[in-house]
CSV table of C-alpha atoms and ligand atoms in Angstrom, one decimal:
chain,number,residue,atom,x,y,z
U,28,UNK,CA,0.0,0.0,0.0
U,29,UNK,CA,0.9,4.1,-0.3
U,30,UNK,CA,3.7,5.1,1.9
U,31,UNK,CA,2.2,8.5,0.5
U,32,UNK,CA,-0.4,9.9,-1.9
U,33,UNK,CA,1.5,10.3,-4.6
U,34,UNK,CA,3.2,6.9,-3.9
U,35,UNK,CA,0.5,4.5,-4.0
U,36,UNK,CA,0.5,1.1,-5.9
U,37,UNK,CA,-2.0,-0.8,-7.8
U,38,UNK,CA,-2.1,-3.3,-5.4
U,39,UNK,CA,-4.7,-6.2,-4.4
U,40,UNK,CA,-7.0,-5.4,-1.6
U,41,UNK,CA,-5.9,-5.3,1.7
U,42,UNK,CA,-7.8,-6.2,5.0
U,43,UNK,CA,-7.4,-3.4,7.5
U,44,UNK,CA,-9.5,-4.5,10.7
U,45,UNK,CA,-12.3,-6.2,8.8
U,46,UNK,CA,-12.5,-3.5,6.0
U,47,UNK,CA,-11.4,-4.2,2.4
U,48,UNK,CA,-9.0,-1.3,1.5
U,49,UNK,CA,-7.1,-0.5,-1.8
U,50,UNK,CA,-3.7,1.0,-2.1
U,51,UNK,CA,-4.5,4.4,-1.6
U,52,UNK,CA,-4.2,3.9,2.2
U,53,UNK,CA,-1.8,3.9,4.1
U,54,UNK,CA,-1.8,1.8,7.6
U,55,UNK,CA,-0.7,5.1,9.2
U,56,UNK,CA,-3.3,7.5,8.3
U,57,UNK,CA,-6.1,4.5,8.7
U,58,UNK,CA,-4.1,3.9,12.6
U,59,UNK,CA,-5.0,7.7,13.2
U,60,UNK,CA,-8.0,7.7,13.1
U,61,UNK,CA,-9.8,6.0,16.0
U,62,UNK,CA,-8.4,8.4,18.1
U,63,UNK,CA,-8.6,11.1,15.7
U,64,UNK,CA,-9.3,14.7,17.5
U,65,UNK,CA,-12.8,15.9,16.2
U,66,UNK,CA,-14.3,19.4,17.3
U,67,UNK,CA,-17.4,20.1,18.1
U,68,UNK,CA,-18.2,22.4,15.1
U,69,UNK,CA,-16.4,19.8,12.3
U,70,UNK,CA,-18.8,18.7,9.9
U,71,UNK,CA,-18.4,15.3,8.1
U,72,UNK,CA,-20.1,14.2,5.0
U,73,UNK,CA,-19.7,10.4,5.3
U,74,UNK,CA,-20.4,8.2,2.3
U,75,UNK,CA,-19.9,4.8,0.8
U,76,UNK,CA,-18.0,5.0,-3.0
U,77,UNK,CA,-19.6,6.6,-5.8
U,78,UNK,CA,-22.5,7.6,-3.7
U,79,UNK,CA,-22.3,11.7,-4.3
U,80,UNK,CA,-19.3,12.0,-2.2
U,81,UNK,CA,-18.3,15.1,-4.4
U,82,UNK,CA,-21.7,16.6,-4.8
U,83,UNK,CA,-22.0,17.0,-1.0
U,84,UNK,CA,-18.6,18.2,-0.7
U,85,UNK,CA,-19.0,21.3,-3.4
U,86,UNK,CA,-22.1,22.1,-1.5
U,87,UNK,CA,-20.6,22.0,1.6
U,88,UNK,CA,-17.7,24.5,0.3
U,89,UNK,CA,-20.6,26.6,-1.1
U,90,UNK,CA,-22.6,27.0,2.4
U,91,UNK,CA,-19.6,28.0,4.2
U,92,UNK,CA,-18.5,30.3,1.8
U,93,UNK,CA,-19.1,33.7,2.5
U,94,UNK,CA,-17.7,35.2,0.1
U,95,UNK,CA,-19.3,35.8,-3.9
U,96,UNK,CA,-19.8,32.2,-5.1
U,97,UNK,CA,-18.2,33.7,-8.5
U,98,UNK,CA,-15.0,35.4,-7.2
U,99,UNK,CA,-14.8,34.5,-3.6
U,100,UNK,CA,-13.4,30.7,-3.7
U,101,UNK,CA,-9.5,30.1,-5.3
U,102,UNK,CA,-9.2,26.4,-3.9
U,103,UNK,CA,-10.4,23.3,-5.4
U,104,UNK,CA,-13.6,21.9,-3.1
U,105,UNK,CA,-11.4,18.6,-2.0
U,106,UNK,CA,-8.8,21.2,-0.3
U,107,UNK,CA,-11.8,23.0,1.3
U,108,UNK,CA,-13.2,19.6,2.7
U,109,UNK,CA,-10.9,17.1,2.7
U,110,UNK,CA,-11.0,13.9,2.6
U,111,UNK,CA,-10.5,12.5,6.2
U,112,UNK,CA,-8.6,9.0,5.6
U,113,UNK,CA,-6.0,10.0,3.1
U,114,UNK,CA,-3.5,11.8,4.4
U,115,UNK,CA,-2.5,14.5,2.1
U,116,UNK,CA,1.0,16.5,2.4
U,117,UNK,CA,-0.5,19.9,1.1
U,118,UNK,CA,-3.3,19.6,3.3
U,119,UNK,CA,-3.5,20.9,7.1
U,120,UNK,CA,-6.8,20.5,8.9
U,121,UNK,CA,-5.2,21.6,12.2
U,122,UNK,CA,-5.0,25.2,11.9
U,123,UNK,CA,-8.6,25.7,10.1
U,124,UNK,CA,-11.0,28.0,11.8
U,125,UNK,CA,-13.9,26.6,12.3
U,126,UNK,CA,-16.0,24.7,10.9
U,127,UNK,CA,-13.4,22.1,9.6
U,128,UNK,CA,-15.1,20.1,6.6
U,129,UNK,CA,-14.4,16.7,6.3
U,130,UNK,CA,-15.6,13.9,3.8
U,131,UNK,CA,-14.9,10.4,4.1
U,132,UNK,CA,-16.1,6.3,3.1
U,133,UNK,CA,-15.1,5.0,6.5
U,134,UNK,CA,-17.0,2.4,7.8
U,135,UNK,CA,-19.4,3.1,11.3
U,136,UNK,CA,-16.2,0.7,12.7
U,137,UNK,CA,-12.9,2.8,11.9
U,138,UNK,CA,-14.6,6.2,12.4
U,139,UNK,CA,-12.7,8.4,14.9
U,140,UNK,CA,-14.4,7.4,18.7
U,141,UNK,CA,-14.7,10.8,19.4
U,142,UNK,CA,-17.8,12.0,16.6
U,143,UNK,CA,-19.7,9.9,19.0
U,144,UNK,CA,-20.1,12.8,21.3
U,145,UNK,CA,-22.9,13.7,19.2
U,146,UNK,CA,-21.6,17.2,18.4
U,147,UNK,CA,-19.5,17.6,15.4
U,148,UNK,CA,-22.5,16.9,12.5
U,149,UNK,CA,-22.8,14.1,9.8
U,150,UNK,CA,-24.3,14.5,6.5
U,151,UNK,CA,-24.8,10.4,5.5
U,152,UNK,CA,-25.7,10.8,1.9
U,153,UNK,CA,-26.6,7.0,0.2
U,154,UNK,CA,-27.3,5.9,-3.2
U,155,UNK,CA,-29.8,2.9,-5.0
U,156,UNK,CA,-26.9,0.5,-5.0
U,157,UNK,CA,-27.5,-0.4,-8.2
U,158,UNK,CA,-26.3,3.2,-9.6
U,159,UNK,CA,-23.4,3.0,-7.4
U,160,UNK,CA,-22.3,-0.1,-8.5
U,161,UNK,CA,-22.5,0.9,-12.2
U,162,UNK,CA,-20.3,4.3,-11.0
U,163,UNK,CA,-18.0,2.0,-9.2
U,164,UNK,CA,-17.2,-0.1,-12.2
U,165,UNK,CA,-16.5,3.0,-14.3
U,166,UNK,CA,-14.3,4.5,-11.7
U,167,UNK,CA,-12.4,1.1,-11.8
U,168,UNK,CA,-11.7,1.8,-15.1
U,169,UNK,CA,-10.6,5.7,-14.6
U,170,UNK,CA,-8.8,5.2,-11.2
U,171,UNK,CA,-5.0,3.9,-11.4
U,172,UNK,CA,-5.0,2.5,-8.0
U,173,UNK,CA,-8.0,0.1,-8.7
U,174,UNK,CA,-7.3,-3.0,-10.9
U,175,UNK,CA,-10.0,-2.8,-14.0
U,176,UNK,CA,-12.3,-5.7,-13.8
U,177,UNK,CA,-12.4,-7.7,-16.6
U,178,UNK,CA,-16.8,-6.6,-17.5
U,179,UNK,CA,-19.2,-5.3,-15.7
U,180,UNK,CA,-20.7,-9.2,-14.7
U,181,UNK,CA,-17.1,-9.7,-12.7
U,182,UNK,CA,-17.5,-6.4,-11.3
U,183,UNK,CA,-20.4,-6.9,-9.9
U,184,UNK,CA,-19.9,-10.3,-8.2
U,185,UNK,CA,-17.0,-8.7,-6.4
U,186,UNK,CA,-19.1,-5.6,-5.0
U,187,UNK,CA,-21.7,-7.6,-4.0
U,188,UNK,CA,-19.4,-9.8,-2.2
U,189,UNK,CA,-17.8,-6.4,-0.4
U,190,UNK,CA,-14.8,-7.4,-2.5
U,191,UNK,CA,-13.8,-3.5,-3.6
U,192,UNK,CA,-11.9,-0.5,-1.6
U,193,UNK,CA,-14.8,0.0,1.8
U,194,UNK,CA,-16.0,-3.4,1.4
U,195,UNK,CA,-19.4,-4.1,1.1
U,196,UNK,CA,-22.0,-1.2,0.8
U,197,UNK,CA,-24.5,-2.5,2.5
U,198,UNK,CA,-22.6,-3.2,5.5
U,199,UNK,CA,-21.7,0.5,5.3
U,200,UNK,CA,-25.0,1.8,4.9
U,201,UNK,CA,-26.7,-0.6,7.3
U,202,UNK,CA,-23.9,0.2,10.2
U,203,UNK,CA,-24.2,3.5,9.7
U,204,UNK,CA,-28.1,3.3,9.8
U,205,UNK,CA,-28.2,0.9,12.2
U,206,UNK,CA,-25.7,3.3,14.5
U,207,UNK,CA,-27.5,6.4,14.2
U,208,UNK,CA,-28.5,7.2,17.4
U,209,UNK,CA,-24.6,7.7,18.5
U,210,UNK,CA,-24.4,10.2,16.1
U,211,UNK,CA,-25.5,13.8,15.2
U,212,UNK,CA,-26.8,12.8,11.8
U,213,UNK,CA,-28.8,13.3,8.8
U,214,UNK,CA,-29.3,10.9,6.2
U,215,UNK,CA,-29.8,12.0,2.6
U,216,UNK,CA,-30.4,10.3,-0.8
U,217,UNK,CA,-28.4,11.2,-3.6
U,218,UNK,CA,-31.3,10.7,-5.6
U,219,UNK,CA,-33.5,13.1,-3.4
U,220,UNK,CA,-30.9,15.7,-4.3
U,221,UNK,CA,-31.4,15.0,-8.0
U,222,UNK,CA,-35.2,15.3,-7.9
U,223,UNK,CA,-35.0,18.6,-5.6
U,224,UNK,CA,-31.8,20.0,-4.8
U,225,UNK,CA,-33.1,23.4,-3.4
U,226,UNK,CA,-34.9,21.5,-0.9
U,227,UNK,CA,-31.9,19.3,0.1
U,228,UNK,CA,-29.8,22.7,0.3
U,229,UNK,CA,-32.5,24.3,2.8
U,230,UNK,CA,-32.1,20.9,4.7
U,231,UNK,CA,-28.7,21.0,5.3
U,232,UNK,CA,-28.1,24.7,5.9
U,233,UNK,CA,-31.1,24.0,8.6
U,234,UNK,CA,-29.3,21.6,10.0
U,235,UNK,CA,-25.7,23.0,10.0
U,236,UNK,CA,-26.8,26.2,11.4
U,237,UNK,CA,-26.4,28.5,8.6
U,238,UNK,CA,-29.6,30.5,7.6
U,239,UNK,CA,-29.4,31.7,3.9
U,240,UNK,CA,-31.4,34.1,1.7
U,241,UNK,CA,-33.2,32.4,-1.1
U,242,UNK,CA,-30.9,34.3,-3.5
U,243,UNK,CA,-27.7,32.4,-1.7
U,244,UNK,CA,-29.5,29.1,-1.7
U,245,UNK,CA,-30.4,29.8,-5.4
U,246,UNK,CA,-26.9,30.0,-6.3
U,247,UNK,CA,-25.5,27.2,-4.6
U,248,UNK,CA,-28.0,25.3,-6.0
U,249,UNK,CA,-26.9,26.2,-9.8
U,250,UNK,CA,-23.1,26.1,-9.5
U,251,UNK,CA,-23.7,22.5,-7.7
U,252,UNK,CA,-25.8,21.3,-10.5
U,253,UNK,CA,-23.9,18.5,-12.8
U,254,UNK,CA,-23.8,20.7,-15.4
U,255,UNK,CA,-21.5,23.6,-13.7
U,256,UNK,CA,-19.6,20.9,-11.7
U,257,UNK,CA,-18.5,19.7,-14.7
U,258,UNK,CA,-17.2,22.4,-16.2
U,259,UNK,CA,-15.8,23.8,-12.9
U,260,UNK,CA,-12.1,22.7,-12.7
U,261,UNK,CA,-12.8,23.7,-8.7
U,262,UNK,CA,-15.4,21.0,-8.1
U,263,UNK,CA,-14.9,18.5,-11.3
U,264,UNK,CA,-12.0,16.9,-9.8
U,265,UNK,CA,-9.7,17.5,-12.8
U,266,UNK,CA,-7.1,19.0,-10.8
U,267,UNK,CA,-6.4,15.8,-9.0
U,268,UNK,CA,-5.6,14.2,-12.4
U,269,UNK,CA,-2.8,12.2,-12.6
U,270,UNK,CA,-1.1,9.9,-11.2
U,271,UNK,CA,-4.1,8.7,-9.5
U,272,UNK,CA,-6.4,8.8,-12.5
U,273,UNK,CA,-6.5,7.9,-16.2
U,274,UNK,CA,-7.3,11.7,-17.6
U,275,UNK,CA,-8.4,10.4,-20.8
U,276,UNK,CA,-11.8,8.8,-19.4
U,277,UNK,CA,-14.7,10.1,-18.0
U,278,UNK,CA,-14.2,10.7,-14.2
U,279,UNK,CA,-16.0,11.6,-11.5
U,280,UNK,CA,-17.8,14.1,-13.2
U,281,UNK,CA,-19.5,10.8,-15.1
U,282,UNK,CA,-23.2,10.5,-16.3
U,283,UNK,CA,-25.3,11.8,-12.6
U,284,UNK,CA,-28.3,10.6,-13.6
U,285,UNK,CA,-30.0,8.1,-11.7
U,286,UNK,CA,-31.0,4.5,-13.4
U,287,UNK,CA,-28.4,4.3,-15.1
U,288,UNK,CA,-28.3,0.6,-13.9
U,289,UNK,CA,-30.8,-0.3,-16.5
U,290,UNK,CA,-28.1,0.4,-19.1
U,291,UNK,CA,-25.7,-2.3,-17.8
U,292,UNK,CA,-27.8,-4.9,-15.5
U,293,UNK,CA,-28.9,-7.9,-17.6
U,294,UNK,CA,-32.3,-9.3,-16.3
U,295,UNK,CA,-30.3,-12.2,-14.4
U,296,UNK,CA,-28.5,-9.8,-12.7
U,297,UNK,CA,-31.3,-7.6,-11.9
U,298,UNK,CA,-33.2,-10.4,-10.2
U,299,UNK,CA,-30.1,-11.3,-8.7
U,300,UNK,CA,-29.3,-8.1,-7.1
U,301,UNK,CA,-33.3,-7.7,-6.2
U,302,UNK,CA,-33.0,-11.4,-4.2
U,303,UNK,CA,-29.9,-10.0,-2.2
U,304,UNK,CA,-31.0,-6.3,-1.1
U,305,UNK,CA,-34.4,-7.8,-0.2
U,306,UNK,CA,-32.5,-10.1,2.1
U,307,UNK,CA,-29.8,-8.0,3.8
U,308,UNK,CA,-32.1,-4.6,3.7
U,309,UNK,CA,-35.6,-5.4,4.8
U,310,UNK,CA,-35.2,-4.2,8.2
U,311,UNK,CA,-33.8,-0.6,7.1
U,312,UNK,CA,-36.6,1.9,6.4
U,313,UNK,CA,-34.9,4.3,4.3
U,314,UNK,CA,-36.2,5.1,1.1
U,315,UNK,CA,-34.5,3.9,-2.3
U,316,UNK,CA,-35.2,5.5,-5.9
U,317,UNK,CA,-34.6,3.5,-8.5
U,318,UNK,CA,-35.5,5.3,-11.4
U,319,UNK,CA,-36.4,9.0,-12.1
U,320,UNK,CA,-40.2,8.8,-12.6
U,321,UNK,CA,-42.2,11.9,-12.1
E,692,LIG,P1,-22.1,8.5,-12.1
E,692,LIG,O1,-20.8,7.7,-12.2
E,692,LIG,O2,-23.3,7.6,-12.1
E,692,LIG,O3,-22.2,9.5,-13.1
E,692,LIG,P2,-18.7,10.1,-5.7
E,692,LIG,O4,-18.5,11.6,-5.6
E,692,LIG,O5,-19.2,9.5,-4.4
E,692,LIG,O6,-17.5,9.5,-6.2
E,692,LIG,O7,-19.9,9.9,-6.7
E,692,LIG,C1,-19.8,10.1,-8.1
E,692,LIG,C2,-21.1,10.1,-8.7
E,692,LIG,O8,-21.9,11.3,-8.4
E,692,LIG,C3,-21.0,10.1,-10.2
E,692,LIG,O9,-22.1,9.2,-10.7
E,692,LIG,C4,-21.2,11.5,-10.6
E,692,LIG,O10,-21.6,11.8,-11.9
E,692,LIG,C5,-22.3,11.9,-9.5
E,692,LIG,N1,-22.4,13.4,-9.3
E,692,LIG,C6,-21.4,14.2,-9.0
E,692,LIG,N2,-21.8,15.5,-9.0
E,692,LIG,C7,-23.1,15.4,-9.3
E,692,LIG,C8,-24.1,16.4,-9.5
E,692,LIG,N3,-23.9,17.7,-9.4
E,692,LIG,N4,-25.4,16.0,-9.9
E,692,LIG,C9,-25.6,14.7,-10.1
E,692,LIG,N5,-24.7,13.7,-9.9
E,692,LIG,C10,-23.5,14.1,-9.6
């Protein structure tokens, strides 16, 4: 595994305390952070893979900018809230006023002890696993630190055996669910925020504290559609670039659509993957889309 970010290895999984972990860990950073120090005003968006981990992190960076959303921001949204886990050398979270941002995929297990206090807040933001897994297969592809599956068909047999970097998503989710009483959390679908992202906004500046004006919330809401991510080289991700990713193939900034399953499941699989969520997510009330009907 990494002895650094830019050091990393295309290496098989590794188990790090019952999680399955690609080489973009290191066993250092991952040690950390049990006894990680949170703060009381930190905000984490937690997230399994491919789930709208970015989406939530450029709104994030929008709601605690005070600046103009055109001319006020110079850093790229994974500087302004970082990602947790990796430990990155041009990024210090120590000296931040607060709030710190934070986004990570850790599992309920390896999360710092100390965000049980119930003060520092958590955005959980989950996705129809279907749609993830589809967005986790491309990523294979466009991430140099994975190994590319061979087809979609072997993809998916691995995810849905928690065989990929976080293991298995609905461990994640259903932990994290399952958990939410130790925590100051929301949860939030990623296809909720596709269907009505003003309303999602207006949820989480409620919940983080921060009133807005319906002029502010407008404009976060248009630069954080997929459109102006895309284009954005501050939220789209392109700055990261090499060596971790392939450039040359659609990244992160991908499709964002939801159902995009339907374009890669065969029926088989389909019934497959309907015979395994119904048995490990019966007993979890939240709410899945599955396609964008009106
Ligand atoms: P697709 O690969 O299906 O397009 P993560 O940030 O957790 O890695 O998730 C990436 C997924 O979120 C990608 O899905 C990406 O297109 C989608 N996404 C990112 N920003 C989005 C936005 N503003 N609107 C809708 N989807 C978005």
């Amino acid at each position: 595994m990494a002895d650094s970010e830019s050091d990393f290895q295309t290496v098989r999984l590794f188990n790090y305390k019952g999680c399955k972990m690609s080489g973009i860990h290191t066993i250092e950073r991952l040690d950390q952070m049990e006894n990680y120090e949170v703060r009381d005003s930190d905000v984490f968006v937690v997230t399994y893979p491919k789930s709208g981990t970015i989406w939530m992190q450029t709104i994030l960076m929008y709601i605690f900018m005070d600046d103009d959303l055109q001319t006020g921001e110079t850093k790229a949204s994974f500087f302004k809230a970082p990602w947790l886990e990796l430990s990155i050398k041009e990024i210090n979270t120590d000296d931040r006023p607060p709030p710190r941002l934070f986004v990570t995929h850790l599992p309920y297990q390896l999360i710092p002890k100390a965000l049980k206090n119930k003060k520092a807040k958590v955005i959980y933001v989950y996705r129809n696993p279907k749609d993830v897994a589809v967005s986790y297969y491309h990523f294979h592809k466009f991430a140099n630190y994975l190994e590319t599956p061979e087809n979609f068909g072997a993809f998916l047999q691995a995810f849905l055996e928690g065989q990929v970097d976080y293991d298995s998503w609905f461990d994640h989710v259903k932990n994290w669910y399952n958990h939410r009483e130790e925590f100051n959390i929301i949860f939030q679908s990623y296809e909720e925020m596709i269907k009505d992202l003003k309303m999602a906004v207006l949820k989480f500046c409620k919940f983080l504290g921060k009133p807005m004006d319906d002029k502010s919330v407008d404009a976060i809401v248009e630069h954080s559609t997929f459109k102006n991510m895309k284009l954005n080289p501050k939220t789209n991700y392109e700055t990261a670039g090499f060596p971790l990713f392939n450039s040359s193939l659609p990244g992160f900034m991908r499709r964002g659509i939801i159902g995009d399953w339907k374009n890669n499941f065969t029926v088989a699989q389909n019934d497959m993957f309907n015979n395994i969520f119904q048995e490990k997510m019966n007993a979890i009330p939240l709410k899945f889309i599955w396609e964008n009907v009106a």
